PDB file of C-alpha atoms in Angstrom:
ATOM      1  CA  MET A   1       0.000   0.000   0.000  1.00  0.00           C
ATOM      2  CA  PRO A   2       1.630   3.308  -1.050  1.00  0.00           C
ATOM      3  CA  ALA A   3       2.067   6.160   1.369  1.00  0.00           C
ATOM      4  CA  ARG A   4      -0.878   8.562   1.399  1.00  0.00           C
ATOM      5  CA  ARG A   5      -0.883  12.302   1.464  1.00  0.00           C
ATOM      6  CA  ASN A   6      -1.546  14.164   4.699  1.00  0.00           C
ATOM      7  CA  VAL A   7      -5.264  14.878   4.543  1.00  0.00           C
ATOM      8  CA  ALA A   8      -5.464  17.367   7.403  1.00  0.00           C
ATOM      9  CA  GLY A   9      -6.002  21.030   6.722  1.00  0.00           C
ATOM     10  CA  PRO A  10      -4.684  23.873   8.891  1.00  0.00           C
ATOM     11  CA  ASP A  11      -7.837  23.853  11.027  1.00  0.00           C
ATOM     12  CA  GLY A  12      -7.625  20.160  11.753  1.00  0.00           C
ATOM     13  CA  SER A  13     -10.003  19.127   8.985  1.00  0.00           C
ATOM     14  CA  GLY A  14      -9.236  15.635   7.774  1.00  0.00           C
ATOM     15  CA  SER A  15      -8.454  14.260  11.217  1.00  0.00           C
ATOM     16  CA  MET A  16     -11.773  12.427  11.680  1.00  0.00           C
ATOM     17  CA  ALA A  17     -11.657  10.900   8.207  1.00  0.00           C
ATOM     18  CA  ALA A  18      -8.066   9.853   8.860  1.00  0.00           C
ATOM     19  CA  ARG A  19      -9.077   8.244  12.162  1.00  0.00           C
ATOM     20  CA  ARG A  20     -11.785   6.227  10.447  1.00  0.00           C
ATOM     21  CA  ARG A  21      -9.523   5.153   7.589  1.00  0.00           C
ATOM     22  CA  LEU A  22      -6.768   4.180  10.007  1.00  0.00           C
ATOM     23  CA  GLY A  23      -9.255   2.040  11.918  1.00  0.00           C
ATOM     24  CA  ARG A  24     -10.404   0.234   8.796  1.00  0.00           C
ATOM     25  CA  LEU A  25      -6.845  -0.495   7.670  1.00  0.00           C
ATOM     26  CA  LEU A  26      -5.859  -1.829  11.086  1.00  0.00           C
ATOM     27  CA  THR A  27      -8.920  -4.072  11.078  1.00  0.00           C
ATOM     28  CA  GLU A  28      -8.137  -5.397   7.592  1.00  0.00           C
ATOM     29  CA  LEU A  29      -4.515  -6.138   8.540  1.00  0.00           C
ATOM     30  CA  ARG A  30      -5.518  -7.920  11.736  1.00  0.00           C
ATOM     31  CA  GLU A  31      -8.177 -10.019  10.046  1.00  0.00           C
ATOM     32  CA  ALA A  32      -5.798 -10.917   7.194  1.00  0.00           C
ATOM     33  CA  LYS A  33      -3.554 -12.521   9.814  1.00  0.00           C
ATOM     34  CA  ALA A  34      -6.502 -14.174  11.588  1.00  0.00           C
ATOM     35  CA  ILE A  35      -5.522 -12.504  14.862  1.00  0.00           C
ATOM     36  CA  THR A  36      -8.246 -11.829  17.404  1.00  0.00           C
ATOM     37  CA  GLN A  37      -8.897  -8.363  18.731  1.00  0.00           C
ATOM     38  CA  GLU A  38      -8.111  -9.612  22.236  1.00  0.00           C
ATOM     39  CA  ALA A  39      -4.704 -10.981  21.175  1.00  0.00           C
ATOM     40  CA  ALA A  40      -3.790  -7.815  19.300  1.00  0.00           C
ATOM     41  CA  ALA A  41      -4.837  -5.630  22.224  1.00  0.00           C
ATOM     42  CA  GLU A  42      -2.753  -7.693  24.622  1.00  0.00           C
ATOM     43  CA  TYR A  43       0.281  -7.413  22.329  1.00  0.00           C
ATOM     44  CA  ILE A  44       0.244  -3.597  22.473  1.00  0.00           C
ATOM     45  CA  GLU A  45      -0.809  -3.589  26.140  1.00  0.00           C
ATOM     46  CA  ARG A  46      -4.252  -2.180  25.538  1.00  0.00           C
ATOM     47  CA  VAL A  47      -7.634  -3.415  26.721  1.00  0.00           C
ATOM     48  CA  PRO A  48      -9.791  -4.888  23.912  1.00  0.00           C
ATOM     49  CA  SER A  49     -12.332  -2.071  24.173  1.00  0.00           C
ATOM     50  CA  THR A  50      -9.630   0.493  23.361  1.00  0.00           C
ATOM     51  CA  LEU A  51      -8.497  -1.402  20.281  1.00  0.00           C
ATOM     52  CA  TYR A  52     -12.146  -1.701  19.261  1.00  0.00           C
ATOM     53  CA  ARG A  53     -12.499   2.084  19.431  1.00  0.00           C
ATOM     54  CA  MET A  54      -9.319   2.484  17.403  1.00  0.00           C
ATOM     55  CA  GLU A  55     -10.528   0.086  14.732  1.00  0.00           C
ATOM     56  CA  THR A  56     -13.946   1.709  14.495  1.00  0.00           C
ATOM     57  CA  GLY A  57     -12.493   5.203  14.291  1.00  0.00           C
ATOM     58  CA  LYS A  58     -14.107   6.473  17.469  1.00  0.00           C
ATOM     59  CA  PRO A  59     -12.854   9.820  18.808  1.00  0.00           C
ATOM     60  CA  GLY A  60     -11.390  10.126  22.271  1.00  0.00           C
ATOM     61  CA  VAL A  61      -8.619   7.506  21.938  1.00  0.00           C
ATOM     62  CA  ARG A  62      -5.046   8.769  22.129  1.00  0.00           C
ATOM     63  CA  ILE A  63      -3.139   6.744  19.557  1.00  0.00           C
ATOM     64  CA  ARG A  64       0.458   6.042  20.565  1.00  0.00           C
ATOM     65  CA  ILE A  65       2.614   5.891  17.439  1.00  0.00           C
ATOM     66  CA  LYS A  66       5.431   3.767  18.870  1.00  0.00           C
ATOM     67  CA  GLN A  67       3.440   1.388  21.059  1.00  0.00           C
ATOM     68  CA  ASP A  68       0.211   1.129  19.072  1.00  0.00           C
ATOM     69  CA  ILE A  69       1.048   1.638  15.398  1.00  0.00           C
ATOM     70  CA  HIS A  70       4.574   0.233  15.312  1.00  0.00           C
ATOM     71  CA  GLY A  71       3.549  -2.543  17.671  1.00  0.00           C
ATOM     72  CA  LEU A  72       0.617  -3.617  15.499  1.00  0.00           C
ATOM     73  CA  CYS A  73       2.741  -3.327  12.347  1.00  0.00           C
ATOM     74  CA  GLU A  74       5.224  -5.701  13.934  1.00  0.00           C
ATOM     75  CA  LEU A  75       2.485  -8.118  14.934  1.00  0.00           C
ATOM     76  CA  TYR A  76       0.839  -8.000  11.507  1.00  0.00           C
ATOM     77  CA  GLU A  77       4.196  -8.157   9.675  1.00  0.00           C
ATOM     78  CA  VAL A  78       3.418  -5.220   7.405  1.00  0.00           C
ATOM     79  CA  ASP A  79       5.833  -3.826   4.805  1.00  0.00           C
ATOM     80  CA  ALA A  80       7.600  -0.462   5.081  1.00  0.00           C
ATOM     81  CA  PRO A  81       5.247   1.546   2.795  1.00  0.00           C
ATOM     82  CA  THR A  82       2.209   0.323   4.716  1.00  0.00           C
ATOM     83  CA  ARG A  83       3.831   1.179   8.042  1.00  0.00           C
ATOM     84  CA  GLU A  84       4.639   4.666   6.759  1.00  0.00           C
ATOM     85  CA  ALA A  85       1.046   5.201   5.595  1.00  0.00           C
ATOM     86  CA  LEU A  86      -0.351   4.070   8.943  1.00  0.00           C
ATOM     87  CA  VAL A  87       2.005   6.326  10.866  1.00  0.00           C
ATOM     88  CA  GLN A  88       1.004   9.279   8.678  1.00  0.00           C
ATOM     89  CA  LEU A  89      -2.668   8.630   9.296  1.00  0.00           C
ATOM     90  CA  ALA A  90      -2.041   8.266  13.028  1.00  0.00           C
ATOM     91  CA  GLU A  91      -0.189  11.593  13.088  1.00  0.00           C
ATOM     92  CA  THR A  92      -3.106  13.236  11.309  1.00  0.00           C
ATOM     93  CA  THR A  93      -5.548  12.019  13.960  1.00  0.00           C
ATOM     94  CA  LYS A  94      -3.658  14.049  16.566  1.00  0.00           C
ATOM     95  CA  ILE A  95      -4.456  17.347  14.875  1.00  0.00           C
ATOM     96  CA  LYS A  96      -7.219  19.023  16.848  1.00  0.00           C
ATOM     97  CA  GLY A  97     -10.117  20.642  15.026  1.00  0.00           C
ATOM     98  CA  TRP A  98     -11.727  23.942  16.021  1.00  0.00           C
ATOM     99  CA  TYR A  99     -14.612  21.983  17.573  1.00  0.00           C
ATOM    100  CA  GLN A 100     -12.499  20.336  20.295  1.00  0.00           C
ATOM    101  CA  PRO A 101     -13.415  22.962  22.937  1.00  0.00           C
ATOM    102  CA  TYR A 102     -17.061  21.961  22.409  1.00  0.00           C
ATOM    103  CA  HIS A 103     -16.411  18.282  23.064  1.00  0.00           C
ATOM    104  CA  ASP A 104     -18.548  18.274  26.218  1.00  0.00           C
ATOM    105  CA  LEU A 105     -21.560  19.434  24.206  1.00  0.00           C
ATOM    106  CA  LEU A 106     -20.994  17.106  21.274  1.00  0.00           C
ATOM    107  CA  VAL A 107     -20.671  13.865  23.231  1.00  0.00           C
ATOM    108  CA  GLN A 108     -24.065  14.433  24.864  1.00  0.00           C
ATOM    109  CA  THR A 109     -25.712  13.437  21.564  1.00  0.00           C
ATOM    110  CA  ASN A 110     -22.838  11.475  19.959  1.00  0.00           C
ATOM    111  CA  PHE A 111     -22.457  14.352  17.478  1.00  0.00           C
ATOM    112  CA  ASP A 112     -18.658  14.530  17.741  1.00  0.00           C
ATOM    113  CA  SER A 113     -18.029  12.081  14.898  1.00  0.00           C
ATOM    114  CA  TYR A 114     -20.507  13.838  12.639  1.00  0.00           C
ATOM    115  CA  ILE A 115     -19.139  17.335  13.061  1.00  0.00           C
ATOM    116  CA  GLY A 116     -15.607  16.074  12.400  1.00  0.00           C
ATOM    117  CA  LEU A 117     -16.684  14.383   9.173  1.00  0.00           C
ATOM    118  CA  GLU A 118     -18.751  17.403   8.149  1.00  0.00           C
ATOM    119  CA  GLN A 119     -15.554  19.462   8.256  1.00  0.00           C
ATOM    120  CA  ASP A 120     -13.781  16.872   6.081  1.00  0.00           C
ATOM    121  CA  ALA A 121     -16.525  16.581   3.460  1.00  0.00           C
ATOM    122  CA  SER A 122     -16.290  18.063  -0.008  1.00  0.00           C
ATOM    123  CA  GLU A 123     -19.988  17.557  -0.825  1.00  0.00           C
ATOM    124  CA  ILE A 124     -23.039  17.475   1.434  1.00  0.00           C
ATOM    125  CA  ASP A 125     -26.417  16.334   0.119  1.00  0.00           C
ATOM    126  CA  THR A 126     -29.334  16.638   2.504  1.00  0.00           C
ATOM    127  CA  PHE A 127     -33.099  16.348   2.793  1.00  0.00           C
ATOM    128  CA  GLU A 128     -34.738  18.151   5.687  1.00  0.00           C
ATOM    129  CA  SER A 129     -38.369  17.557   6.539  1.00  0.00           C
ATOM    130  CA  GLN A 130     -38.968  19.929   9.480  1.00  0.00           C
ATOM    131  CA  LEU A 131     -36.186  22.393  10.292  1.00  0.00           C
ATOM    132  CA  VAL A 132     -33.638  24.522   8.471  1.00  0.00           C
ATOM    133  CA  PRO A 133     -30.334  22.602   8.240  1.00  0.00           C
ATOM    134  CA  GLY A 134     -27.730  23.770  10.745  1.00  0.00           C
ATOM    135  CA  LEU A 135     -25.411  24.974   7.972  1.00  0.00           C
ATOM    136  CA  LEU A 136     -28.062  27.454   6.789  1.00  0.00           C
ATOM    137  CA  GLN A 137     -29.471  28.689  10.101  1.00  0.00           C
ATOM    138  CA  THR A 138     -29.302  32.319  11.179  1.00  0.00           C
ATOM    139  CA  GLU A 139     -28.028  33.160  14.647  1.00  0.00           C
ATOM    140  CA  ARG A 140     -31.486  33.965  16.020  1.00  0.00           C
ATOM    141  CA  TYR A 141     -33.078  30.866  14.493  1.00  0.00           C
ATOM    142  CA  ALA A 142     -30.303  28.701  15.946  1.00  0.00           C
ATOM    143  CA  ARG A 143     -30.685  30.325  19.359  1.00  0.00           C
ATOM    144  CA  ALA A 144     -34.417  29.667  19.349  1.00  0.00           C
ATOM    145  CA  LEU A 145     -33.786  25.990  18.611  1.00  0.00           C
ATOM    146  CA  VAL A 146     -31.031  25.358  21.150  1.00  0.00           C
ATOM    147  CA  SER A 147     -32.932  27.252  23.847  1.00  0.00           C
ATOM    148  CA  VAL A 148     -35.511  24.467  23.830  1.00  0.00           C
ATOM    149  CA  PRO A 149     -34.281  21.930  26.424  1.00  0.00           C
ATOM    150  CA  ASP A 150     -34.195  18.235  25.644  1.00  0.00           C
ATOM    151  CA  ASN A 151     -34.394  16.572  29.042  1.00  0.00           C
ATOM    152  CA  ARG A 152     -32.871  19.279  31.228  1.00  0.00           C
ATOM    153  CA  GLU A 153     -32.629  23.043  31.515  1.00  0.00           C
ATOM    154  CA  ARG A 154     -29.821  24.737  29.607  1.00  0.00           C
ATOM    155  CA  ASP A 155     -28.197  27.766  31.165  1.00  0.00           C
ATOM    156  CA  ALA A 156     -27.436  30.899  29.161  1.00  0.00           C
ATOM    157  CA  ASP A 157     -23.750  30.012  28.786  1.00  0.00           C
ATOM    158  CA  GLU A 158     -24.498  26.619  27.240  1.00  0.00           C
ATOM    159  CA  VAL A 159     -27.050  28.143  24.870  1.00  0.00           C
ATOM    160  CA  GLU A 160     -24.493  30.683  23.665  1.00  0.00           C
ATOM    161  CA  ARG A 161     -21.795  28.047  23.215  1.00  0.00           C
ATOM    162  CA  ARG A 162     -24.162  25.913  21.155  1.00  0.00           C
ATOM    163  CA  VAL A 163     -25.072  28.882  18.972  1.00  0.00           C
ATOM    164  CA  ARG A 164     -21.403  29.832  18.471  1.00  0.00           C
ATOM    165  CA  MET A 165     -20.564  26.244  17.577  1.00  0.00           C
ATOM    166  CA  ARG A 166     -23.389  26.034  15.045  1.00  0.00           C
ATOM    167  CA  LEU A 167     -22.334  29.282  13.387  1.00  0.00           C
ATOM    168  CA  ARG A 168     -18.696  28.181  13.299  1.00  0.00           C
ATOM    169  CA  ARG A 169     -19.738  25.024  11.423  1.00  0.00           C
ATOM    170  CA  GLN A 170     -21.062  27.209   8.627  1.00  0.00           C
ATOM    171  CA  GLU A 171     -17.582  28.434   7.714  1.00  0.00           C
ATOM    172  CA  ILE A 172     -17.136  25.375   5.511  1.00  0.00           C
ATOM    173  CA  LEU A 173     -19.514  27.079   3.061  1.00  0.00           C
ATOM    174  CA  THR A 174     -17.419  30.236   2.735  1.00  0.00           C
ATOM    175  CA  ARG A 175     -13.830  29.037   3.097  1.00  0.00           C
ATOM    176  CA  THR A 176     -11.326  29.089   0.219  1.00  0.00           C
ATOM    177  CA  ASP A 177     -12.344  25.588  -0.903  1.00  0.00           C
ATOM    178  CA  PRO A 178     -16.024  25.662   0.106  1.00  0.00           C
ATOM    179  CA  VAL A 179     -18.123  22.557   0.566  1.00  0.00           C
ATOM    180  CA  ARG A 180     -20.759  22.016  -2.110  1.00  0.00           C
ATOM    181  CA  LEU A 181     -24.164  21.873  -0.405  1.00  0.00           C
ATOM    182  CA  ASP A 182     -27.208  20.441  -2.170  1.00  0.00           C
ATOM    183  CA  ALA A 183     -30.246  20.790   0.096  1.00  0.00           C
ATOM    184  CA  VAL A 184     -33.881  19.854  -0.469  1.00  0.00           C
ATOM    185  CA  LEU A 185     -36.259  21.312   2.111  1.00  0.00           C
ATOM    186  CA  SER A 186     -39.832  20.247   2.655  1.00  0.00           C
ATOM    187  CA  GLU A 187     -42.286  23.136   2.450  1.00  0.00           C
ATOM    188  CA  ALA A 188     -42.932  22.377   6.131  1.00  0.00           C
ATOM    189  CA  VAL A 189     -39.485  23.846   6.895  1.00  0.00           C
ATOM    190  CA  LEU A 190     -40.656  27.194   5.530  1.00  0.00           C
ATOM    191  CA  ARG A 191     -44.035  27.076   7.261  1.00  0.00           C
ATOM    192  CA  GLN A 192     -42.828  26.002  10.715  1.00  0.00           C
ATOM    193  CA  VAL A 193     -42.360  29.307  12.522  1.00  0.00           C
ATOM    194  CA  VAL A 194     -39.358  29.045  14.838  1.00  0.00           C
ATOM    195  CA  GLY A 195     -38.628  31.865  17.287  1.00  0.00           C
ATOM    196  CA  GLY A 196     -41.553  34.016  16.162  1.00  0.00           C
ATOM    197  CA  PRO A 197     -42.388  35.774  12.872  1.00  0.00           C
ATOM    198  CA  ALA A 198     -39.470  38.233  12.925  1.00  0.00           C
ATOM    199  CA  VAL A 199     -36.909  35.463  13.431  1.00  0.00           C
ATOM    200  CA  MET A 200     -38.536  33.359  10.727  1.00  0.00           C
ATOM    201  CA  ILE A 201     -38.671  36.199   8.205  1.00  0.00           C
ATOM    202  CA  GLU A 202     -34.971  36.815   8.726  1.00  0.00           C
ATOM    203  CA  GLN A 203     -34.286  33.091   8.321  1.00  0.00           C
ATOM    204  CA  LEU A 204     -36.288  32.821   5.106  1.00  0.00           C
ATOM    205  CA  ARG A 205     -34.503  35.800   3.608  1.00  0.00           C
ATOM    206  CA  HIS A 206     -31.196  34.222   4.567  1.00  0.00           C
ATOM    207  CA  LEU A 207     -32.190  31.028   2.754  1.00  0.00           C
ATOM    208  CA  ALA A 208     -33.088  33.007  -0.360  1.00  0.00           C
ATOM    209  CA  THR A 209     -29.762  34.839  -0.293  1.00  0.00           C
ATOM    210  CA  SER A 210     -27.773  31.679   0.426  1.00  0.00           C
ATOM    211  CA  SER A 211     -29.355  29.939  -2.556  1.00  0.00           C
ATOM    212  CA  GLU A 212     -27.585  32.411  -4.828  1.00  0.00           C
ATOM    213  CA  ARG A 213     -24.135  31.199  -3.818  1.00  0.00           C
ATOM    214  CA  PRO A 214     -22.415  29.128  -6.511  1.00  0.00           C
ATOM    215  CA  ASN A 215     -21.658  26.243  -4.129  1.00  0.00           C
ATOM    216  CA  ILE A 216     -25.197  25.982  -2.751  1.00  0.00           C
ATOM    217  CA  THR A 217     -28.153  24.345  -4.439  1.00  0.00           C
ATOM    218  CA  LEU A 218     -31.380  24.882  -2.504  1.00  0.00           C
ATOM    219  CA  ARG A 219     -34.737  23.494  -3.595  1.00  0.00           C
ATOM    220  CA  VAL A 220     -38.133  23.238  -1.935  1.00  0.00           C
ATOM    221  CA  LEU A 221     -40.328  20.148  -1.989  1.00  0.00           C
ATOM    222  CA  PRO A 222     -43.898  21.554  -1.961  1.00  0.00           C
ATOM    223  CA  PHE A 223     -46.825  19.946  -0.216  1.00  0.00           C
ATOM    224  CA  ALA A 224     -48.428  19.698  -3.652  1.00  0.00           C
ATOM    225  CA  ALA A 225     -45.821  17.092  -4.632  1.00  0.00           C
ATOM    226  CA  GLY A 226     -47.905  14.543  -2.754  1.00  0.00           C
ATOM    227  CA  LEU A 227     -46.374  11.256  -1.619  1.00  0.00           C
ATOM    228  CA  HIS A 228     -42.586  11.048  -1.881  1.00  0.00           C
ATOM    229  CA  ASP A 229     -39.697   9.013  -0.483  1.00  0.00           C
ATOM    230  CA  GLY A 230     -38.909  11.665   2.138  1.00  0.00           C
ATOM    231  CA  LEU A 231     -42.086  10.800   4.015  1.00  0.00           C
ATOM    232  CA  VAL A 232     -40.579   7.382   4.693  1.00  0.00           C
ATOM    233  CA  SER A 233     -36.899   8.255   5.048  1.00  0.00           C
ATOM    234  CA  GLY A 234     -37.238  11.340   7.221  1.00  0.00           C
ATOM    235  CA  SER A 235     -34.379  13.847   7.298  1.00  0.00           C
ATOM    236  CA  PHE A 236     -30.886  12.647   6.382  1.00  0.00           C
ATOM    237  CA  VAL A 237     -27.485  13.846   5.233  1.00  0.00           C
ATOM    238  CA  ILE A 238     -25.099  12.227   2.754  1.00  0.00           C
ATOM    239  CA  LEU A 239     -21.467  13.227   3.309  1.00  0.00           C
ATOM    240  CA  ARG A 240     -19.072  12.772   0.397  1.00  0.00           C
ATOM    241  CA  PHE A 241     -15.319  13.260   0.607  1.00  0.00           C
ATOM    242  CA  PRO A 242     -12.364  14.043  -1.656  1.00  0.00           C
ATOM    243  CA  ASP A 243     -10.899  11.039  -3.463  1.00  0.00           C
ATOM    244  CA  ASP A 244      -8.761   8.697  -1.321  1.00  0.00           C
ATOM    245  CA  ILE A 245      -9.867  10.134   2.041  1.00  0.00           C
ATOM    246  CA  GLU A 246     -13.137   8.432   2.965  1.00  0.00           C
ATOM    247  CA  SER A 247     -16.128   6.667   1.431  1.00  0.00           C
ATOM    248  CA  PRO A 248     -19.562   8.379   1.471  1.00  0.00           C
ATOM    249  CA  VAL A 249     -21.615   7.998   4.646  1.00  0.00           C
ATOM    250  CA  VAL A 250     -25.193   8.798   5.610  1.00  0.00           C
ATOM    251  CA  TYR A 251     -26.239  10.397   8.886  1.00  0.00           C
ATOM    252  CA  SER A 252     -29.764  10.617  10.254  1.00  0.00           C
ATOM    253  CA  ASP A 253     -30.396  12.594  13.432  1.00  0.00           C
ATOM    254  CA  VAL A 254     -32.773  11.197  16.049  1.00  0.00           C
ATOM    255  CA  LEU A 255     -33.722  12.198  19.586  1.00  0.00           C
ATOM    256  CA  LEU A 256     -31.120  10.102  21.401  1.00  0.00           C
ATOM    257  CA  GLY A 257     -28.257  10.535  18.927  1.00  0.00           C
ATOM    258  CA  GLY A 258     -27.516  10.034  15.256  1.00  0.00           C
ATOM    259  CA  LEU A 259     -27.751   6.892  13.155  1.00  0.00           C
ATOM    260  CA  TRP A 260     -24.957   6.073  10.714  1.00  0.00           C
ATOM    261  CA  PHE A 261     -25.296   4.142   7.463  1.00  0.00           C
ATOM    262  CA  GLU A 262     -21.981   3.271   5.849  1.00  0.00           C
ATOM    263  CA  ALA A 263     -22.433   0.107   3.779  1.00  0.00           C
ATOM    264  CA  PRO A 264     -22.313   0.936   0.042  1.00  0.00           C
ATOM    265  CA  SER A 265     -25.753  -0.606  -0.442  1.00  0.00           C
ATOM    266  CA  GLU A 266     -27.203   1.584   2.338  1.00  0.00           C
ATOM    267  CA  VAL A 267     -25.609   4.761   1.007  1.00  0.00           C
ATOM    268  CA  ALA A 268     -26.839   3.913  -2.503  1.00  0.00           C
ATOM    269  CA  ARG A 269     -30.379   3.460  -1.199  1.00  0.00           C
ATOM    270  CA  PHE A 270     -30.380   6.897   0.406  1.00  0.00           C
ATOM    271  CA  GLY A 271     -28.879   8.296  -2.780  1.00  0.00           C
ATOM    272  CA  ARG A 272     -31.768   6.892  -4.797  1.00  0.00           C
ATOM    273  CA  ALA A 273     -34.249   8.308  -2.281  1.00  0.00           C
ATOM    274  CA  LEU A 274     -32.669  11.753  -2.571  1.00  0.00           C
ATOM    275  CA  THR A 275     -32.770  11.564  -6.371  1.00  0.00           C
ATOM    276  CA  SER A 276     -36.461  10.722  -6.214  1.00  0.00           C
ATOM    277  CA  ILE A 277     -37.102  13.528  -3.720  1.00  0.00           C
ATOM    278  CA  SER A 278     -35.171  15.996  -5.885  1.00  0.00           C
ATOM    279  CA  GLU A 279     -37.213  15.082  -8.949  1.00  0.00           C
ATOM    280  CA  SER A 280     -40.373  16.088  -7.080  1.00  0.00           C
ATOM    281  CA  ALA A 281     -38.882  19.376  -5.813  1.00  0.00           C
ATOM    282  CA  LEU A 282     -39.179  22.775  -7.445  1.00  0.00           C
ATOM    283  CA  ASP A 283     -36.215  24.087  -9.409  1.00  0.00           C
ATOM    284  CA  GLN A 284     -34.000  26.743  -7.836  1.00  0.00           C
ATOM    285  CA  PRO A 285     -35.739  29.866  -9.176  1.00  0.00           C
ATOM    286  CA  ALA A 286     -39.191  28.557  -8.246  1.00  0.00           C
ATOM    287  CA  SER A 287     -37.877  27.489  -4.827  1.00  0.00           C
ATOM    288  CA  ARG A 288     -36.466  30.960  -4.219  1.00  0.00           C
ATOM    289  CA  ASP A 289     -39.791  32.462  -5.217  1.00  0.00           C
ATOM    290  CA  MET A 290     -41.624  30.240  -2.721  1.00  0.00           C
ATOM    291  CA  ILE A 291     -39.194  31.136   0.063  1.00  0.00           C
ATOM    292  CA  GLU A 292     -39.573  34.853  -0.619  1.00  0.00           C
ATOM    293  CA  GLN A 293     -43.361  34.567  -0.892  1.00  0.00           C
ATOM    294  CA  THR A 294     -43.534  32.783   2.460  1.00  0.00           C
ATOM    295  CA  ALA A 295     -41.534  35.602   4.039  1.00  0.00           C
ATOM    296  CA  LYS A 296     -43.938  38.159   2.554  1.00  0.00           C
ATOM    297  CA  GLU A 297     -46.889  36.251   3.970  1.00  0.00           C
ATOM    298  CA  LEU A 298     -45.354  36.446   7.439  1.00  0.00           C
ATOM    299  CA  THR A 299     -44.889  40.224   7.112  1.00  0.00           C
ATOM    300  CA  GLY A 300     -48.469  40.611   5.875  1.00  0.00           C
ATOM    301  CA  ASP A 301     -47.125  41.962   2.589  1.00  0.00           C
ATOM    302  CA  VAL A 302     -48.968  39.589   0.244  1.00  0.00           C
TER     303      VAL A 302
END
């Protein structure tokens, strides 16, 4: 296996994708030698649960280059190029992203893996059935959402940190190499008033303006479309990555944490659903018109 390029950007982007790829490669090497996870963990003086987290790319594990990577390479009898590639990936996982200070908030809903991969993605395709996607929310809309407690009261400091974190995520849309975002929103997203009319009017106008950016495709799926695949699938996001970094994955947010779908057949199924949903959606100009009309209705200027 040839050495791979360093995939991490200056802000730590690439580190989550590298962690996941490193885990897959370590798993493949171990299984090729028919070595159990318990035996491999014992060899590098780790408990099996830690090696499991390494192999599944979970955050929160400090990977020791000498003991873990070199030790496993010795056990698996890998060649020099493979060892070099694994070491490079392991080094990349140590680079901290901007979201690290928010770790305590992210782990509450298992959102830490998602936000890391979102930063690494080159393309994001999403269908949203109820709320404006986080990447397109205004500050006041986001604050209205995060002010609603899940199962406990949130103090003012936590609310502000969550809002700041959500706004910081949006920088991937305006950076030098911006992510391409293709979003389909149910008409319900436009009609669900969040934070009151003034907040919603501002949000709708922001959506209309955002849809004019060259890296953003924004379409509305009207109620008049009737039955469609989104009624079954619910909201979901497909994350796609630059070549050689990571395979596409699907994320679906639920009350107690997100669900991941990574098998090629699963990702393909969501891809087909999104294609079907998109075919029922309005085109961009008509979508922008509907967004602007909904804002006018809220102002009483019809």
